[in-house]
Amino acid sequence: MNLTLKIWRQKGPQDKGQMVEYKVTDISEHMSFLEMMDVLNEQLVAKDEVPIAFDHDCREGICGMCSLHINGEPHGPDRGITTCQLHMRTFKDGDTIYIEPWRAKAFPVIKDLIVDRMAFERIQQAGGYISVNTSGNTQDANAIPISKLNADLSMDAAACIGCGACVASCKNSSAMLFVSAKVSQFALLPQGKIEAADRVRNMVKQMDEEGFGNCTNTGACEVECPKGISLENIARMNREYLKASII
Amino acid sequence: MSGFLSSSIARKVAMALSALFLIFFLIIHLAVNLTSLFSEEVFNQASHFMGTNPLIQFAMQPILIFGVVFHFVMGFVLELKNKKSRNVKYVKYNGAASASWMSRNMAISGMAILAFIVLHFIDFWFPEMNHKYIEFLPEDPTRYFAELQHKFTNPLRVGAYVIAFILLALHLLHGFQSAFQSIGFNNKYTKCVKNFGTIYSIVIPLGFIIIALCHYFNH
């Protein structure tokens, strides 16, 4: 298939950046989207042009490294997948595809399609962990009773790979789906309850300081999330936060 | 506590609580207005009670006005903050792919409702305040129905009311269930809340529209 690509090019954080048009030909519908980008980059390198910078790592939907806002949606038009799992068969011959970086004040562009997602790291460092004594006397986690329902809900929340599609899709650039998943995965487990109040207070404080917007419950994040993280987590975080701040 | 009050979650909870209060108020307002369709006398009695009861006039009314102003001011503050959170816009942004028009345009429907409230205050509230507390005109318990009918003789005003209530319905279609989500209510009853919210969002504005149209056509 032959495609027209309109791709955001930006030399560095200070550069203004612009959309640049590229043509690619003979793209196989079996290629992944990132393989199509590789083909384009090989063409650019052959022409002595600077290849397009984009994030990727595992290329199997696990690491959360790939991003890309494709035709107005994070990770493209398919549901429940990351960009690396998006295949060219989703598009038609002759299509024009817009490819942009995540857009949020808290995710500044480093180069081309790569954004700095360290804001998520700082939120995690503010409380997204449990303090476990690893001296060798650690209690076996299986010895602690926990309901099957809570174990499942915690596991569902822990499926978040921190890619940032929630922020990218949200009209307010809100990070609440990400933060609520990280809060929930611990709040639901006995091991996480001890630090639950400090965790939610500190993570929300850091989230606000990073400059993410406010959640208005549009639900776009849930739809675009490659891991299907539920809005229930945001409601849980709101409850946890109110409990930690008022009671 | 100061950190709590300025936090994003406290603000959205405050928006939700003021919204739930206003949602409750709409039921009372509609209930009083509906009596005008069935009995001039009952409508006058209900209006007289609402307009002269000290608890309603000097406690509930200020709380209501505070609730309305708070909801609008906080809504604008959050909207501006949210706009600033994306300093570079997308060239192509397909918002409709993942969220409803209502949820993405609460500010637009909200501003239309604000414009309607200004019109509504000019129509009813300011003359009422002038009547009772500025000119201290003698109270006539039977004046309310005629005042109501007089307002709904102008087709432009009736049209404005109908459009405003359609926008209120759109605002509520997202706002009702959103308020519950914001206060952390998302559980096995959420489906019920959403369904009830949809019915409420259509029935309540429709009630106001029917009242406006009935008075226009029956006058």
Coordinates of C-alpha atoms in Angstrom, one line a residue:
Chain A
M1 CA 0.0 0.0 0.0
N2 CA 1.1 3.6 -0.7
L3 CA 0.6 6.2 2.1
T4 CA 1.1 9.9 2.8
L5 CA 2.4 10.5 6.2
K6 CA 2.2 13.9 8.0
I7 CA 4.7 13.7 10.8
W8 CA 5.7 16.1 13.5
R9 CA 9.4 17.0 13.2
Q10 CA 11.1 19.0 16.0
K11 CA 14.9 19.2 16.3
G12 CA 15.0 19.7 20.0
P13 CA 13.1 20.9 23.1
Q14 CA 13.5 24.6 22.1
D15 CA 12.7 24.1 18.4
K16 CA 9.3 25.3 17.3
G17 CA 8.6 22.1 15.2
Q18 CA 6.3 21.5 12.3
M19 CA 4.4 18.8 10.4
V20 CA 6.4 17.4 7.5
E21 CA 4.9 15.3 4.7
Y22 CA 6.5 12.0 3.6
K23 CA 5.4 9.5 1.0
V24 CA 6.0 5.7 1.6
T25 CA 5.3 3.1 -1.1
D26 CA 4.9 -0.7 -1.2
I27 CA 4.1 -0.9 2.5
S28 CA 2.9 -4.5 3.4
E29 CA -0.4 -4.7 5.3
H30 CA 1.3 -7.3 7.6
M31 CA 3.8 -4.7 8.9
S32 CA 3.5 -3.3 12.3
F33 CA 3.1 0.5 12.4
L34 CA 6.7 0.8 13.9
E35 CA 8.1 -1.4 11.1
M36 CA 6.5 1.0 8.6
M37 CA 8.3 3.9 10.5
D38 CA 11.5 1.8 10.3
V39 CA 11.1 1.6 6.5
L40 CA 10.6 5.3 6.2
N41 CA 13.7 6.0 8.4
E42 CA 15.8 3.7 6.2
Q43 CA 14.7 5.7 3.2
L44 CA 15.6 8.9 5.0
V45 CA 19.0 7.6 6.0
A46 CA 19.7 6.5 2.4
K47 CA 18.9 10.1 1.3
D48 CA 21.3 11.5 4.0
E49 CA 18.4 12.9 5.9
V50 CA 17.9 12.8 9.7
P51 CA 15.7 9.9 10.6
I52 CA 12.6 10.4 12.6
A53 CA 13.1 9.9 16.4
F54 CA 10.4 7.8 18.1
D55 CA 10.2 5.8 21.3
H56 CA 10.0 2.0 21.2
D57 CA 11.5 -1.0 23.1
C58 CA 9.9 -4.4 23.5
R59 CA 7.6 -4.1 20.5
E60 CA 5.1 -6.6 22.1
G61 CA 2.9 -4.2 24.0
I62 CA 4.5 -4.8 27.4
C63 CA 7.1 -2.1 28.1
G64 CA 5.0 1.1 27.6
M65 CA 7.7 2.8 25.7
C66 CA 6.1 3.4 22.4
S67 CA 3.7 6.2 22.0
L68 CA 2.5 8.2 18.9
H69 CA -0.7 10.1 18.4
I70 CA -2.0 8.5 15.1
N71 CA -4.8 10.1 13.2
G72 CA -6.0 12.0 16.3
E73 CA -5.8 9.0 18.7
P74 CA -3.1 7.7 21.0
H75 CA -1.8 4.3 19.8
G76 CA -4.0 4.7 16.6
P77 CA -7.5 3.8 15.8
D78 CA -7.6 0.2 17.2
R79 CA -8.6 -0.5 20.8
G80 CA -6.6 -2.3 23.6
I81 CA -3.2 -2.1 21.9
T82 CA 0.0 -0.1 21.9
T83 CA 1.4 1.5 18.8
C84 CA 3.8 -1.4 18.3
Q85 CA 0.8 -3.8 18.1
L86 CA -0.9 -1.7 15.5
H87 CA -0.8 -3.2 12.1
M88 CA -0.9 -1.5 8.7
R89 CA -3.9 -3.6 7.7
T90 CA -5.9 -1.1 9.9
F91 CA -5.3 1.5 7.1
K92 CA -6.2 1.7 3.5
D93 CA -4.1 2.2 0.4
G94 CA -3.9 5.9 -0.3
D95 CA -4.6 7.0 3.3
T96 CA -3.1 10.1 4.8
I97 CA -1.9 9.4 8.4
Y98 CA -1.1 12.1 10.9
I99 CA 1.6 11.1 13.4
E100 CA 2.2 13.4 16.4
P101 CA 3.9 13.2 19.8
W102 CA 1.8 13.0 23.1
R103 CA 0.7 16.6 23.7
A104 CA 0.8 17.8 27.4
K105 CA 2.6 20.5 29.2
A106 CA 3.9 17.9 31.6
F107 CA 5.2 15.8 28.6
P108 CA 7.6 18.2 26.8
V109 CA 8.9 17.1 23.4
I110 CA 12.5 16.0 23.5
K111 CA 12.9 15.4 19.7
D112 CA 10.4 14.7 16.9
L113 CA 7.9 12.2 18.3
I114 CA 9.7 11.5 21.6
V115 CA 8.4 13.2 24.8
D116 CA 9.8 13.3 28.3
R117 CA 7.6 11.2 30.5
M118 CA 9.7 11.6 33.6
A119 CA 6.7 13.3 35.3
F120 CA 5.2 9.7 35.6
E121 CA 8.5 8.5 37.3
R122 CA 8.4 11.4 39.8
I123 CA 4.7 10.6 40.6
Q124 CA 5.7 6.9 41.2
Q125 CA 8.7 7.9 43.4
A126 CA 6.3 10.1 45.5
G127 CA 4.5 7.0 46.7
G128 CA 4.0 4.3 44.1
Y129 CA 5.6 1.5 46.2
I130 CA 5.3 -0.4 49.4
S131 CA 8.1 -0.5 52.0
V132 CA 9.1 -4.1 52.4
N133 CA 11.8 -5.4 54.8
T134 CA 14.0 -7.4 52.5
S135 CA 16.4 -8.5 55.2
G136 CA 15.6 -12.2 54.7
N137 CA 12.7 -12.3 57.1
T138 CA 10.1 -11.2 54.6
Q139 CA 6.8 -12.8 55.2
D140 CA 5.6 -15.0 52.3
A141 CA 2.9 -13.0 50.5
N142 CA 0.8 -16.1 50.0
A143 CA 0.5 -16.4 53.8
I144 CA -1.5 -13.2 53.9
P145 CA -5.3 -13.7 53.3
I146 CA -6.8 -11.7 50.5
S147 CA -10.0 -12.0 48.7
K148 CA -10.0 -13.2 45.1
L149 CA -11.9 -10.1 43.9
N150 CA -9.4 -7.7 45.4
A151 CA -6.5 -9.7 44.1
D152 CA -8.0 -9.5 40.6
L153 CA -8.8 -5.8 40.8
S154 CA -5.3 -5.1 42.0
M155 CA -3.8 -7.1 39.2
D156 CA -6.0 -5.3 36.7
A157 CA -4.8 -2.0 38.0
A158 CA -1.2 -3.2 37.9
A159 CA -1.6 -3.9 34.2
C160 CA -0.9 -0.2 33.6
I161 CA 2.3 0.1 31.6
G162 CA 2.6 3.9 32.2
C163 CA 2.7 4.7 28.5
G164 CA 0.8 8.0 28.9
A165 CA -2.0 7.4 26.4
C166 CA -4.5 8.5 29.1
V167 CA -2.9 11.9 29.3
A168 CA -2.6 12.1 25.5
S169 CA -6.2 11.3 24.9
C170 CA -7.7 13.4 27.7
K171 CA -8.9 16.8 26.5
N172 CA -7.6 18.1 29.8
S173 CA -4.2 16.3 29.7
S174 CA -5.2 14.7 33.0
A175 CA -3.0 11.9 34.5
M176 CA -5.7 10.6 36.8
L177 CA -6.1 7.2 35.2
F178 CA -2.4 6.4 35.5
V179 CA -2.1 7.7 39.1
S180 CA -5.3 6.0 40.1
A181 CA -4.1 2.7 38.7
K182 CA -0.9 3.0 40.7
V183 CA -2.8 4.0 43.8
S184 CA -5.3 1.2 43.4
Q185 CA -2.9 -1.7 42.8
F186 CA -1.6 -1.2 46.4
A187 CA -4.7 0.2 48.1
L188 CA -6.5 -3.1 47.3
L189 CA -3.8 -5.3 48.9
P190 CA -3.2 -5.8 52.7
Q191 CA 0.5 -5.0 52.1
G192 CA -0.4 -1.6 50.7
K193 CA -2.8 -0.5 53.3
I194 CA -0.3 0.7 55.9
E195 CA 1.1 3.5 53.7
A196 CA -2.2 4.0 51.7
A197 CA -3.0 7.5 53.2
D198 CA 0.5 9.0 52.6
R199 CA 0.8 7.3 49.2
V200 CA -2.4 8.8 47.7
R201 CA -1.7 12.3 49.3
N202 CA 1.9 12.4 48.0
M203 CA 1.1 11.0 44.5
V204 CA -1.8 13.4 43.9
K205 CA 0.3 16.3 45.2
Q206 CA 3.1 15.4 42.8
M207 CA 0.6 14.9 39.9
D208 CA -0.8 18.4 40.5
E209 CA 2.7 19.9 40.7
E210 CA 3.7 18.3 37.4
G211 CA 1.0 20.4 35.6
F212 CA -1.4 17.8 34.5
G213 CA -5.0 18.9 34.0
N214 CA -8.1 18.1 36.0
C215 CA -10.2 15.0 35.3
T216 CA -13.7 15.8 34.0
N217 CA -14.8 12.2 33.7
T218 CA -15.0 12.2 29.9
G219 CA -13.8 8.6 29.9
A220 CA -11.5 9.0 26.9
C221 CA -8.6 7.6 28.9
E222 CA -10.4 4.4 29.6
V223 CA -11.3 3.9 25.9
E224 CA -7.8 4.7 24.6
C225 CA -5.8 2.8 27.4
P226 CA -4.0 -0.1 25.7
K227 CA -4.4 -2.1 29.0
G228 CA -8.1 -1.4 29.6
I229 CA -7.6 0.3 32.9
S230 CA -11.0 1.1 34.3
L231 CA -12.4 4.5 35.4
E232 CA -13.4 2.6 38.7
N233 CA -9.8 3.2 39.7
I234 CA -10.2 7.0 39.5
A235 CA -13.3 6.8 41.7
R236 CA -11.3 4.6 44.1
M237 CA -8.4 7.1 44.2
N238 CA -11.0 9.9 44.9
R239 CA -12.3 7.9 47.8
E240 CA -8.8 7.1 49.1
Y241 CA -7.8 10.7 48.8
L242 CA -10.9 12.0 50.6
K243 CA -10.4 9.4 53.3
A244 CA -6.7 10.3 53.7
S245 CA -7.3 14.0 53.8
I246 CA -10.4 14.4 55.8
I247 CA -10.8 11.4 58.1
Chain B
M1 CA -5.7 21.1 54.8
S2 CA -4.7 24.0 52.6
G3 CA -3.0 21.5 50.3
F4 CA -6.1 19.4 50.2
L5 CA -8.4 22.3 49.3
S6 CA -6.2 23.4 46.4
S7 CA -5.8 19.8 45.1
S8 CA -7.3 18.7 41.8
I9 CA -9.4 16.0 43.5
A10 CA -10.8 18.4 46.2
R11 CA -11.8 20.8 43.4
K12 CA -13.6 18.1 41.4
V13 CA -15.3 16.9 44.5
A14 CA -16.4 20.5 45.2
M15 CA -17.7 20.7 41.6
A16 CA -19.6 17.5 42.1
L17 CA -21.2 18.4 45.4
S18 CA -22.4 21.8 44.1
A19 CA -23.7 20.0 41.0
L20 CA -25.6 17.5 43.1
F21 CA -27.1 20.3 45.2
L22 CA -28.2 22.1 42.0
I23 CA -29.6 18.8 40.6
F24 CA -31.7 18.5 43.8
F25 CA -32.8 22.1 43.5
L26 CA -34.1 21.5 39.9
I27 CA -36.6 18.9 41.2
I28 CA -38.1 21.4 43.7
H29 CA -38.2 24.2 41.1
L30 CA -39.9 21.9 38.5
A31 CA -42.4 20.7 41.1
V32 CA -43.5 24.2 41.9
N33 CA -43.7 25.2 38.3
L34 CA -45.7 22.1 37.3
T35 CA -48.5 23.2 39.7
S36 CA -49.0 26.2 37.3
L37 CA -50.3 23.7 34.6
F38 CA -53.0 22.3 36.9
S39 CA -54.1 25.0 39.3
E40 CA -53.6 28.8 39.3
E41 CA -54.5 28.8 43.0
V42 CA -52.0 26.1 44.0
F43 CA -49.2 27.8 42.0
N44 CA -49.9 31.1 43.7
Q45 CA -49.9 29.4 47.1
A46 CA -46.7 27.6 46.4
S47 CA -45.0 30.7 45.0
H48 CA -46.2 32.8 47.9
F49 CA -44.8 30.3 50.4
M50 CA -41.4 30.1 48.6
G51 CA -41.3 33.9 48.2
T52 CA -42.2 34.8 51.8
N53 CA -41.0 32.0 54.0
P54 CA -38.0 33.4 56.0
L55 CA -36.1 30.1 56.1
I56 CA -36.3 29.8 52.3
Q57 CA -35.7 33.5 51.6
F58 CA -32.9 34.2 54.0
A59 CA -31.2 30.7 54.4
M60 CA -32.0 28.5 51.4
Q61 CA -31.9 31.3 48.8
P62 CA -28.4 32.6 49.7
I63 CA -27.1 29.0 49.8
L64 CA -28.6 28.4 46.4
I65 CA -27.0 31.5 44.9
F66 CA -23.7 30.6 46.4
G67 CA -24.0 27.1 44.9
V68 CA -24.7 28.5 41.5
V69 CA -21.9 31.1 41.6
F70 CA -19.5 28.6 43.0
H71 CA -20.3 25.9 40.4
F72 CA -19.7 28.5 37.6
V73 CA -16.6 30.1 39.0
M74 CA -15.0 26.8 39.8
G75 CA -16.0 25.4 36.4
F76 CA -14.2 28.3 34.7
V77 CA -11.2 28.1 36.9
L78 CA -10.8 24.4 36.1
E79 CA -11.5 24.9 32.4
L80 CA -8.7 27.5 32.2
K81 CA -6.3 25.3 34.1
N82 CA -7.1 22.4 31.8
K83 CA -6.6 24.4 28.7
K84 CA -3.2 25.4 30.0
S85 CA -2.3 21.8 30.6
R86 CA -1.9 21.3 26.8
N87 CA 0.2 24.2 25.7
V88 CA 0.8 22.8 22.1
K89 CA -2.4 21.6 20.5
Y90 CA -2.7 18.5 18.3
V91 CA -2.9 19.1 14.5
K92 CA -5.4 16.3 14.4
Y93 CA -7.4 15.4 17.5
N94 CA -10.3 12.9 17.2
G95 CA -12.0 13.5 20.5
A96 CA -15.3 12.0 19.3
A97 CA -13.6 8.6 19.0
S98 CA -13.3 8.1 22.7
A99 CA -15.7 10.6 24.5
S100 CA -19.2 11.9 24.0
W101 CA -19.9 15.5 22.8
M102 CA -21.6 16.3 26.1
S103 CA -18.6 15.3 28.2
R104 CA -16.2 17.3 26.0
N105 CA -18.3 20.4 25.9
M106 CA -19.4 21.0 29.4
A107 CA -18.0 24.5 29.3
I108 CA -20.1 25.4 26.2
S109 CA -23.3 24.0 27.6
G110 CA -22.4 25.5 31.0
M111 CA -22.0 29.0 29.5
A112 CA -25.3 28.7 27.6
I113 CA -27.0 27.8 30.9
L114 CA -25.2 30.8 32.6
A115 CA -26.6 33.1 29.8
F116 CA -30.1 31.6 30.5
I117 CA -29.8 32.2 34.2
V118 CA -29.0 35.9 33.6
L119 CA -32.1 36.1 31.4
H120 CA -34.1 34.2 34.1
F121 CA -32.9 36.6 36.8
I122 CA -33.9 39.6 34.7
D123 CA -37.3 38.0 34.0
F124 CA -38.2 36.9 37.5
W125 CA -35.6 37.2 40.3
F126 CA -34.7 40.9 40.0
P127 CA -38.3 42.1 39.7
E128 CA -39.2 39.9 42.7
M129 CA -36.3 41.3 44.8
N130 CA -37.3 44.9 43.7
H131 CA -41.0 44.2 44.6
K132 CA -40.2 42.8 48.1
Y133 CA -37.0 44.4 49.4
I134 CA -36.4 47.6 47.5
E135 CA -39.8 49.2 46.8
F136 CA -41.6 47.3 49.6
L137 CA -44.7 47.0 47.5
P138 CA -47.7 45.4 49.2
E139 CA -47.7 41.6 49.0
D140 CA -50.5 40.2 46.8
P141 CA -50.6 36.4 47.2
T142 CA -52.4 36.0 43.9
R143 CA -50.0 37.9 41.6
Y144 CA -47.6 35.1 40.7
F145 CA -49.6 33.2 38.1
A146 CA -50.3 36.4 36.0
E147 CA -46.6 37.3 36.1
L148 CA -45.7 33.9 34.9
Q149 CA -48.2 33.9 32.1
H150 CA -47.1 37.4 31.0
K151 CA -43.5 36.3 30.6
F152 CA -44.4 33.5 28.3
T153 CA -46.3 35.5 25.7
N154 CA -43.1 36.5 23.8
P155 CA -42.1 33.7 21.3
L156 CA -38.5 34.8 21.4
R157 CA -38.3 34.3 25.2
V158 CA -40.0 30.9 24.9
G159 CA -37.6 29.9 22.2
A160 CA -34.6 30.9 24.3
Y161 CA -36.0 28.9 27.3
V162 CA -36.5 25.8 25.1
I163 CA -32.9 26.0 23.7
A164 CA -31.5 26.6 27.2
F165 CA -33.2 23.6 28.6
I166 CA -32.0 21.4 25.7
L167 CA -28.5 22.5 26.6
L168 CA -29.2 21.8 30.3
A169 CA -30.3 18.3 29.2
L170 CA -26.9 17.9 27.4
H171 CA -25.1 19.2 30.4
L172 CA -26.9 16.9 32.8
L173 CA -26.4 13.8 30.5
H174 CA -22.7 13.9 31.3
G175 CA -22.9 15.9 34.6
F176 CA -25.2 13.6 36.6
Q177 CA -23.2 10.4 36.4
S178 CA -19.9 12.4 36.4
A179 CA -20.8 14.0 39.8
F180 CA -21.1 10.5 41.3
Q181 CA -17.8 9.4 39.8
S182 CA -16.1 12.5 41.2
I183 CA -17.2 11.8 44.8
G184 CA -15.9 8.2 44.4
F185 CA -19.2 6.5 43.8
N186 CA -18.4 3.8 41.3
N187 CA -19.7 0.3 42.2
K188 CA -22.4 -2.2 41.5
Y189 CA -25.0 0.6 41.6
T190 CA -23.2 2.7 39.0
K191 CA -25.3 1.3 36.1
C192 CA -28.4 2.3 38.0
V193 CA -27.1 5.8 38.6
K194 CA -26.2 6.2 34.9
N195 CA -29.7 5.0 33.8
F196 CA -31.5 7.1 36.4
G197 CA -29.2 10.1 35.4
T198 CA -30.2 9.7 31.7
I199 CA -33.9 9.6 32.6
Y200 CA -33.5 12.6 35.0
S201 CA -31.5 14.6 32.3
I202 CA -34.3 14.2 29.8
V203 CA -37.4 14.4 32.0
I204 CA -36.5 17.4 34.1
P205 CA -35.6 19.8 31.2
L206 CA -38.5 18.4 29.2
G207 CA -40.8 19.3 32.1
F208 CA -39.6 22.9 32.0
I209 CA -40.0 23.0 28.2
I210 CA -43.5 21.7 28.4
I211 CA -44.5 24.3 31.0
A212 CA -43.0 27.2 28.9
L213 CA -44.8 25.9 25.7
C214 CA -48.1 25.3 27.5
H215 CA -48.3 28.8 28.9
Y216 CA -47.3 30.2 25.5
F217 CA -50.0 28.3 23.6
N218 CA -52.7 28.6 26.3
H219 CA -52.4 32.3 26.8

